[in-house]
CSV table of C-alpha atoms in Angstrom, one decimal:
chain,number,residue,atom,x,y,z
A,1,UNK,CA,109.5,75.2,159.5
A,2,UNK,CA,111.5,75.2,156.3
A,3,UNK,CA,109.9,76.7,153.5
A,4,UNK,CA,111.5,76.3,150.0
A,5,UNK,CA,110.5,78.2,146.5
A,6,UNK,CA,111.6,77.1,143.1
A,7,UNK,CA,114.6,79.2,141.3
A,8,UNK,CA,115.9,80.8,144.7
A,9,UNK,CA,117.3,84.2,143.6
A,10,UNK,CA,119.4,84.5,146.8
A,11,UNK,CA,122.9,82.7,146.8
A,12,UNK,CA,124.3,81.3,150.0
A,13,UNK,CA,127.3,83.0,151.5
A,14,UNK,CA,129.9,83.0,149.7
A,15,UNK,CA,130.7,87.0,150.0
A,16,UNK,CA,130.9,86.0,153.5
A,17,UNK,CA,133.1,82.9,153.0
A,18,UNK,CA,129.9,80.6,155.1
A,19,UNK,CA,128.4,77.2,154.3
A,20,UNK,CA,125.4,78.6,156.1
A,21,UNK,CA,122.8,81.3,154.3
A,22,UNK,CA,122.0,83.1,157.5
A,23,UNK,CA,125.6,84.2,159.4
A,24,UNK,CA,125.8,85.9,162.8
A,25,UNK,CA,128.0,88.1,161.5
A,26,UNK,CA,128.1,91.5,162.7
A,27,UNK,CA,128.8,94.7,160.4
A,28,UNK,CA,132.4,95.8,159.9
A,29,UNK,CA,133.3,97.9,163.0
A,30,UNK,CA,130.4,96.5,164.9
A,31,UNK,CA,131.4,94.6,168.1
A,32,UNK,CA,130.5,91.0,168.3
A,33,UNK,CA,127.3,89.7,169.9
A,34,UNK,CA,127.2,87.3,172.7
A,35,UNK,CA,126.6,83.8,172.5
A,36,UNK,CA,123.2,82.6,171.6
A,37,UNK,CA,121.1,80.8,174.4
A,38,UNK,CA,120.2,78.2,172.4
A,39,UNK,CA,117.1,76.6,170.6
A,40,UNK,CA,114.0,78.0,171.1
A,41,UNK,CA,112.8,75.2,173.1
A,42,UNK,CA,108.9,74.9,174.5
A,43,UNK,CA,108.4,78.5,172.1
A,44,UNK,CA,107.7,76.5,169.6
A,45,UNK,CA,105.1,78.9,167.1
A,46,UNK,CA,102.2,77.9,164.8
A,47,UNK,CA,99.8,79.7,162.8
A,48,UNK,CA,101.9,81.3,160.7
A,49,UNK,CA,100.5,84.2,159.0
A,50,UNK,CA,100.5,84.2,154.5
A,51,UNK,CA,100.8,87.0,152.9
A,52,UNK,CA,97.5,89.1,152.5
A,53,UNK,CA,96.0,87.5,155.4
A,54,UNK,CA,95.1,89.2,158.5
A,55,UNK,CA,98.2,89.3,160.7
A,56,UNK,CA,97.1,87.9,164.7
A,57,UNK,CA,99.5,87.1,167.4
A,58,UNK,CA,100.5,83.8,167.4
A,59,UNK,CA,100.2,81.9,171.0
A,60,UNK,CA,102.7,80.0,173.3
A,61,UNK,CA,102.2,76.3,172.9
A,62,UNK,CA,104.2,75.1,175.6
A,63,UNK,CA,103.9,76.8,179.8
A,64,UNK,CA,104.6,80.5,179.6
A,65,UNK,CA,108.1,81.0,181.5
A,66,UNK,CA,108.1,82.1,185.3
A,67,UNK,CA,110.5,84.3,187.3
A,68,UNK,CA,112.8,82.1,188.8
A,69,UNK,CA,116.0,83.7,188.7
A,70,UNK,CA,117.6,86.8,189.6
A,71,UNK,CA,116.2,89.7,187.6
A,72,UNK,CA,119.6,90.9,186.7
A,73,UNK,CA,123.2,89.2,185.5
A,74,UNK,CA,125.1,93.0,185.7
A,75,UNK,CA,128.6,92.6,186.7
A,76,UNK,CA,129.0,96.3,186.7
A,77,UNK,CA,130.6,97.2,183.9
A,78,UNK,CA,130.7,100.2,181.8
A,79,UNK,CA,128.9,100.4,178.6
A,80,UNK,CA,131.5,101.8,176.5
A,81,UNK,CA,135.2,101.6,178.4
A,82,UNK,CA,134.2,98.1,179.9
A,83,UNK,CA,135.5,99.6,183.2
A,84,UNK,CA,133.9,98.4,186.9
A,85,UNK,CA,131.8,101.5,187.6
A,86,UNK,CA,132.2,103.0,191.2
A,87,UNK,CA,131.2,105.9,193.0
A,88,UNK,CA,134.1,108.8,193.7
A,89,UNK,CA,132.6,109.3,197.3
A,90,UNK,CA,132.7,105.7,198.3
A,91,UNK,CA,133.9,105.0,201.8
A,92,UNK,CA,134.9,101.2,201.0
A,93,UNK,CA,131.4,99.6,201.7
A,94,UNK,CA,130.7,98.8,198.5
A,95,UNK,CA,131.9,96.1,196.5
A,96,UNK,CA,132.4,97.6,193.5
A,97,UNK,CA,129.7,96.7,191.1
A,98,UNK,CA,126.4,98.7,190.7
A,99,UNK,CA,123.1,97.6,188.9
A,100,UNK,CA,122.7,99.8,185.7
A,101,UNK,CA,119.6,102.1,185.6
A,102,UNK,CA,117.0,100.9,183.1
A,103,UNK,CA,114.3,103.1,184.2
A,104,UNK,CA,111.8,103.5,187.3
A,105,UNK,CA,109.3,102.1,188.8
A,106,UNK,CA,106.5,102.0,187.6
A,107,UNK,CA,108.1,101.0,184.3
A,108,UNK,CA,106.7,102.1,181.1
A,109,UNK,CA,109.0,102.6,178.1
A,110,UNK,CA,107.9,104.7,175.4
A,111,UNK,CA,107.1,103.0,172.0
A,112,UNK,CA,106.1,103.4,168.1
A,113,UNK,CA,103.6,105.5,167.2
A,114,UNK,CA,102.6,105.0,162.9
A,115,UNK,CA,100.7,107.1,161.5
A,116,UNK,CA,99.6,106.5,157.6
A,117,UNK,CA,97.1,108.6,155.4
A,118,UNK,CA,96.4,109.0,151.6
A,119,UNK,CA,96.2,112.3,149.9
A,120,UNK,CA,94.2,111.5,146.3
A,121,UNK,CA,93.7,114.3,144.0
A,122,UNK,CA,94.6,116.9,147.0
A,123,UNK,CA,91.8,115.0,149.3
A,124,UNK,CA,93.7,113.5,152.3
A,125,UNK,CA,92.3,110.7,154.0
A,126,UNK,CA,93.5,109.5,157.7
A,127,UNK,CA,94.3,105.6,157.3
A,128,UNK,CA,96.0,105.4,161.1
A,129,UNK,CA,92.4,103.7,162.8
A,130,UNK,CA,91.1,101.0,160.4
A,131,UNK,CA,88.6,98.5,161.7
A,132,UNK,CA,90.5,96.0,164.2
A,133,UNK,CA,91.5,93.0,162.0
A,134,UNK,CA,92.2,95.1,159.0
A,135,UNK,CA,95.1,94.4,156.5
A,136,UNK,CA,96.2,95.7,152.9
A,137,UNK,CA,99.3,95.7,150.8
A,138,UNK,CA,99.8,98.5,148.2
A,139,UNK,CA,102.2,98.9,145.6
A,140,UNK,CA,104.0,102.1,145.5
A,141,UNK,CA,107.0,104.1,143.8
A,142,UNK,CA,108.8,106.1,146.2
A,143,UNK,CA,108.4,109.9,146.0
A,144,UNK,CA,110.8,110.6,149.4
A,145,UNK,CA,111.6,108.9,152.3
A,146,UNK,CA,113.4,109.3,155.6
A,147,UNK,CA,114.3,107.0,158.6
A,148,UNK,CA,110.7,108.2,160.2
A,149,UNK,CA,108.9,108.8,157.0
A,150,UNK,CA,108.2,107.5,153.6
A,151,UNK,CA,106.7,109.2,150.7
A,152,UNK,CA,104.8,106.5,147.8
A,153,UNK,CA,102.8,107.2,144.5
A,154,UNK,CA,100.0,104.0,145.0
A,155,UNK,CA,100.7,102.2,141.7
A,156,UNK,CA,97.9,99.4,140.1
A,157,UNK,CA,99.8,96.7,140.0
A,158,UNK,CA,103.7,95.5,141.2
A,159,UNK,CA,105.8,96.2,138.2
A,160,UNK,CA,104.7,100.2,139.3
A,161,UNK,CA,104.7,101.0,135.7
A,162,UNK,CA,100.7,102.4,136.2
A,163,UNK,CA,101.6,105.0,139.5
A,164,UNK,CA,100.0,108.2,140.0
A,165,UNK,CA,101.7,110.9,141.7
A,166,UNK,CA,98.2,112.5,142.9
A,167,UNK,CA,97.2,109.3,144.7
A,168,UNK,CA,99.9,109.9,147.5
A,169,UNK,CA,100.7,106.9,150.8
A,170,UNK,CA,102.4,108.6,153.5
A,171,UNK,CA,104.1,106.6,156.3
A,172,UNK,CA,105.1,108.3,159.3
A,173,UNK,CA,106.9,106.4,162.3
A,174,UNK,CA,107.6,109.1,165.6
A,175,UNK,CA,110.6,106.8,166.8
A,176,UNK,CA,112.5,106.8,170.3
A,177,UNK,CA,115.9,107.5,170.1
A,178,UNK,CA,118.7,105.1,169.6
A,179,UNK,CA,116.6,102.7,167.3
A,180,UNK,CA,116.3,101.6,163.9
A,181,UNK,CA,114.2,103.1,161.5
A,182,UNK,CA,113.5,103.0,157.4
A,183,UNK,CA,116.2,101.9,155.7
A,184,UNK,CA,118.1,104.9,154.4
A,185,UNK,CA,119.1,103.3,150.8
A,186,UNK,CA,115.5,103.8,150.0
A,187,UNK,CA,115.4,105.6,146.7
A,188,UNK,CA,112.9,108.0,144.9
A,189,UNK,CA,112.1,105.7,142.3
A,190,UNK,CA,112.1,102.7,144.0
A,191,UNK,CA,109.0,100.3,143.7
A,192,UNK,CA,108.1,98.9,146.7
A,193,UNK,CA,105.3,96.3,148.6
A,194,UNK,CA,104.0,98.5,151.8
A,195,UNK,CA,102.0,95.9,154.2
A,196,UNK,CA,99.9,97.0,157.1
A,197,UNK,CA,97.7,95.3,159.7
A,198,UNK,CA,95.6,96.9,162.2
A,199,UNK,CA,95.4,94.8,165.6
A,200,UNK,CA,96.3,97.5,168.0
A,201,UNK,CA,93.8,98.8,169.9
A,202,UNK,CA,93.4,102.5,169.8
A,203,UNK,CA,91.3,105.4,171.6
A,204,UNK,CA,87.8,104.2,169.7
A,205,UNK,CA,87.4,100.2,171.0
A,206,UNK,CA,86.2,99.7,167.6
A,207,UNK,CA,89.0,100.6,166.0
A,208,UNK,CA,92.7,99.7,165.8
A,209,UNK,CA,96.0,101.3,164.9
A,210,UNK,CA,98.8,99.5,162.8
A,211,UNK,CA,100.1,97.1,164.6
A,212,UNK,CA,102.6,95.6,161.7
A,213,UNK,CA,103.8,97.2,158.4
A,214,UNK,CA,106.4,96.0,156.1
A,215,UNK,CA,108.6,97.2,153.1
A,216,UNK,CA,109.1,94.7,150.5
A,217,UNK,CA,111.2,95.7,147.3
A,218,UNK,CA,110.1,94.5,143.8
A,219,UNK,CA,111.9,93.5,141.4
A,220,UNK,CA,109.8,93.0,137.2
A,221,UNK,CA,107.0,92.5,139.5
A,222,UNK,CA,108.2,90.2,142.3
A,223,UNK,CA,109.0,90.3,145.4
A,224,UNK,CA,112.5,90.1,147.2
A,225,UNK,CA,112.9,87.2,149.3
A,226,UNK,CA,114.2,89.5,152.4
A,227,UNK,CA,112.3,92.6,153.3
A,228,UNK,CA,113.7,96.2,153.9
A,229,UNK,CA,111.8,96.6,156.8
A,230,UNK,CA,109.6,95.3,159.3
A,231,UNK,CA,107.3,97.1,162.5
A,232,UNK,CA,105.6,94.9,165.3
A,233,UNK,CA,103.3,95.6,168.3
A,234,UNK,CA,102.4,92.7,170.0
A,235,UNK,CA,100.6,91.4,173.1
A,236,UNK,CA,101.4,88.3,173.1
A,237,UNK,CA,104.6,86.0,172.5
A,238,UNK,CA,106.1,83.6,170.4
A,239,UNK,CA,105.2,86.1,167.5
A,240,UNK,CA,105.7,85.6,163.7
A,241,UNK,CA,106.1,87.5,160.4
A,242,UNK,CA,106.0,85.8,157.3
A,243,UNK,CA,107.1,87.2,154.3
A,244,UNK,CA,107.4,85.0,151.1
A,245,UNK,CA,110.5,82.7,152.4
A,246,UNK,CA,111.1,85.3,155.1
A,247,UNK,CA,110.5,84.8,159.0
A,248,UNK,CA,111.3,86.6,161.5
A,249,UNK,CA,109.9,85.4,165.1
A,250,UNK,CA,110.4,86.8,168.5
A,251,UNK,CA,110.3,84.7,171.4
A,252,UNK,CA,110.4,85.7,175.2
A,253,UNK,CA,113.9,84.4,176.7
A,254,UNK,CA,112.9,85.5,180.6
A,255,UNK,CA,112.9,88.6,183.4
A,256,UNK,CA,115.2,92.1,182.1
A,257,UNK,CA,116.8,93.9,184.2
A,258,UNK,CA,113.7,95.9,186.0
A,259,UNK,CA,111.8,94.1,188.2
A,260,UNK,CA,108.2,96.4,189.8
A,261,UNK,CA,106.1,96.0,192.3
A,262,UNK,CA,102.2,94.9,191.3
A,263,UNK,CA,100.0,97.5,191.5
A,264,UNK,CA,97.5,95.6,193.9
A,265,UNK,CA,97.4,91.6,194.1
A,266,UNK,CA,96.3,90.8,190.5
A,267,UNK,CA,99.4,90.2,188.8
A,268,UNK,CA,99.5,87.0,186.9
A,269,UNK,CA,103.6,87.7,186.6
A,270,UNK,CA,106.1,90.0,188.0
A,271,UNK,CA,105.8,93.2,186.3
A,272,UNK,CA,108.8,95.2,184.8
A,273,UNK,CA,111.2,94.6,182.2
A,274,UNK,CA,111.9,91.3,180.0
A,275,UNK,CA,114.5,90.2,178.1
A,276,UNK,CA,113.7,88.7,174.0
A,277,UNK,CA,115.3,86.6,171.4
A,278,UNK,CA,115.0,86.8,167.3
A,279,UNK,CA,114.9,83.8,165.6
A,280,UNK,CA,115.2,85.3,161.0
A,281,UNK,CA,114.4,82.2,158.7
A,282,UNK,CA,115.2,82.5,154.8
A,283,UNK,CA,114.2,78.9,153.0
A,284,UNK,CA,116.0,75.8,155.3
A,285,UNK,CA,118.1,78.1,157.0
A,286,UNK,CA,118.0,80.3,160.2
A,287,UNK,CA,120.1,82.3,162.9
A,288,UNK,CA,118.9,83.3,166.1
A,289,UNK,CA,120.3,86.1,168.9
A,290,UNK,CA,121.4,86.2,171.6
A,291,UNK,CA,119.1,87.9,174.8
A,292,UNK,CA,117.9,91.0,173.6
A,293,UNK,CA,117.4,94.2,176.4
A,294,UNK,CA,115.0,96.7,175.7
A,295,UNK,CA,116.3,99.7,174.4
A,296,UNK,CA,119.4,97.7,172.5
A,297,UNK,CA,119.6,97.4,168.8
A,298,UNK,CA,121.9,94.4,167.5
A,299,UNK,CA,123.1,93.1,164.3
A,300,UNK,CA,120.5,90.1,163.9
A,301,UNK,CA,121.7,88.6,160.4
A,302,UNK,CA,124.3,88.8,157.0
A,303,UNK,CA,124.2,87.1,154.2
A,304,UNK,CA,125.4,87.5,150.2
A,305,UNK,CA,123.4,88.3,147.0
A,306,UNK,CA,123.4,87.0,143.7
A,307,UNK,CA,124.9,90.3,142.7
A,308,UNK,CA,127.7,89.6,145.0
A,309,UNK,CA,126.8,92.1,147.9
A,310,UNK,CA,126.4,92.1,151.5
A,311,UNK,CA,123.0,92.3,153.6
A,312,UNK,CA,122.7,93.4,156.9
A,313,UNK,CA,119.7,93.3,159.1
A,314,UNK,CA,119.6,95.1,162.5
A,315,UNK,CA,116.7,94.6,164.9
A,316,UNK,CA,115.7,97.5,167.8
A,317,UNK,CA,113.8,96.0,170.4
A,318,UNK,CA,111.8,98.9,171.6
A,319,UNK,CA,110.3,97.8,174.3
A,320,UNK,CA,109.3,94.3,176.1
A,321,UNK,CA,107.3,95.1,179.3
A,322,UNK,CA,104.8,93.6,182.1
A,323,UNK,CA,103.1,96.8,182.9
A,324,UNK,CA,102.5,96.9,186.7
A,325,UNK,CA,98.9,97.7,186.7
A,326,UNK,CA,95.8,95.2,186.7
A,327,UNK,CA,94.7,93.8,183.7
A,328,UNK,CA,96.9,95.7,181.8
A,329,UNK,CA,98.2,93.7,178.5
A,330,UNK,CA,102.3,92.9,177.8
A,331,UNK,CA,103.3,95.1,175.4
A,332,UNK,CA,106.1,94.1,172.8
A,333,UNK,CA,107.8,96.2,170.0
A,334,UNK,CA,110.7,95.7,167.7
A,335,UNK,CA,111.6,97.2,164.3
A,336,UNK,CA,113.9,95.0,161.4
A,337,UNK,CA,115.7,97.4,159.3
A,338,UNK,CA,118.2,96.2,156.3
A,339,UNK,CA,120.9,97.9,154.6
A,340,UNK,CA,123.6,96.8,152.0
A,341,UNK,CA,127.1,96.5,153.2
């Protein structure tokens, strides 16, 4: 879907020496991604969710996609030296490849866990379960912030020229290790859009916990065309974020590397691991990924500024899993963090 504004305040890339607004390019010192696999195909996504509105998954249009091929492509080699691996007490059986170790049966990854209350005149009140369904966008200035936390003075309107320091937001993300988190050029001073939705289903099944939140920057009121940061839990895949002239969709490319057992005879599909690809739109133009394992963060886009710098957004998938017991739902997490060059 292309979406077009009037006056767009981002150039295309000419920093980057590109025809295209969107470039695959990777950070300096970064090493280069794979090939992509392509257009998204049957994926195809409506529904897209406006800004304000309640935030939903989005559902597959097209047949979901089966297990038909092997469950993994490993050829065996090292992670870091790009070495064949082999075992030092081999007695010349093997072949020498192995199948890297992604985790155990039953597979079940650890995610995201947000937390968000609001201290106002010293009286702190626990936002984390809202009523399922629930969404709000405050405009803050920022009082601190760290890659799992962020500190805002609620303003009353965008140009956070009305904020109060005793009316207090504070974000907290408890984050896995080796993933993306708030962007860390996030200044005290900075005015800033914070979006949440509530969707995820918590302890009480009449409340939710976020299941979305976003950083927008704002600029004499207005909003930056590309966000600082984006959070999603979903159940459900293709899923889409729409921000202003911003998308960023993730769409299930097939099996990961883990394949479990079902946990009886109820499985609608092969529990374990699966593998995702990121589709970021800005305006008529878009880049995609290549396959995305859980546990990886890649470089997902670049692109210039009017200003004549560099912007880099890296996406963490958490975690894409088929748990192995009945009933149980998919559960899919990734985090969009970007940072100048």
């Amino acid at each position: 879907m292309a979406l077009a504004l009037p006056t767009p305040r981002l150039l295309p890339l000419a920093a980057l020496a590109s025809a295209s607004l969107l470039t695959a390019c990777p950070k300096p010192d970064d090493p280069d991604l794979d090939g992509g696999s392509g257009s998204p195909g049957d994926t195809e996504t409506t529904g897209a969710v406006a800004p304000g509105e309640t935030a939903s998954d989005i559902p597959t249009t097209g047949t979901a996609p089966t297990d038909t091929g092997p469950a993994s492509t490993s050829t065996g080699l090292d992670s870091t030296s790009g070495q064949v691996s082999s075992d030092s007490t081999d007695t010349g059986s093997d072949t020498g490849t192995t199948e890297p170790e992604f985790g155990h049966c039953p597979y079940a990854p650890g995610g995201v866990d947000v937390a968000l209350s609001r201290a106002q005149q010293g009286v702190p009140t626990d936002l984390t379960a809202r009523d399922c369904g629930t969404a709000e966008q405050f405009s803050g200035q920022v009082i601190s912030s760290a890659p799992d936390q962020l500190e805002l003075a609620v303003c009353a309107d965008a140009t956070c020229g009305a904020c109060d320091p005793a009316d207090a937001l504070t974000l907290s993300l408890a984050l896995p290790d080796g993933v993306v988190g708030l962007p860390a050029q996030l200044a005290a001073g900075d005015c800033l859009q914070l979006g949440v939705d509530w969707n995820r289903a918590g302890a009480d099944p009449q409340m939710c916990t976020p299941s979305g939140v976003s950083l927008v920057g704002l600029r004499e009121g207005q909003p930056e065309p590309v966000p600082k940061f984006i959070y999603r839990y979903t159940e459900t895949l293709p899923r889409k974020d729409v921000l202003g002239p911003f998308e960023l969709v993730g769409i299930l490319h097939g099996p990961g590397e883990l394949s479990c057992p079902c946990d009886g005879d109820c499985c609608a599909e092969q529990p374990g691991a699966r593998r995702l690809r990121f589709i970021a739109k800005l305006w008529n133009a878009e880049i995609e990924s290549a396959p995305v394992d859980p546990g990886t963060t890649v470089p997902l886009f670049a692109f210039g500024t009017p200003e004549g710098s560099d912007l880099y957004g890296d996406i963490s998938l958490v975690r894409a899993v088929v748990p192995s017991e009945c009933a149980a739902p998919a559960r899919h997490e990734w985090l969009l963090s970007v940072s100048p060059g």
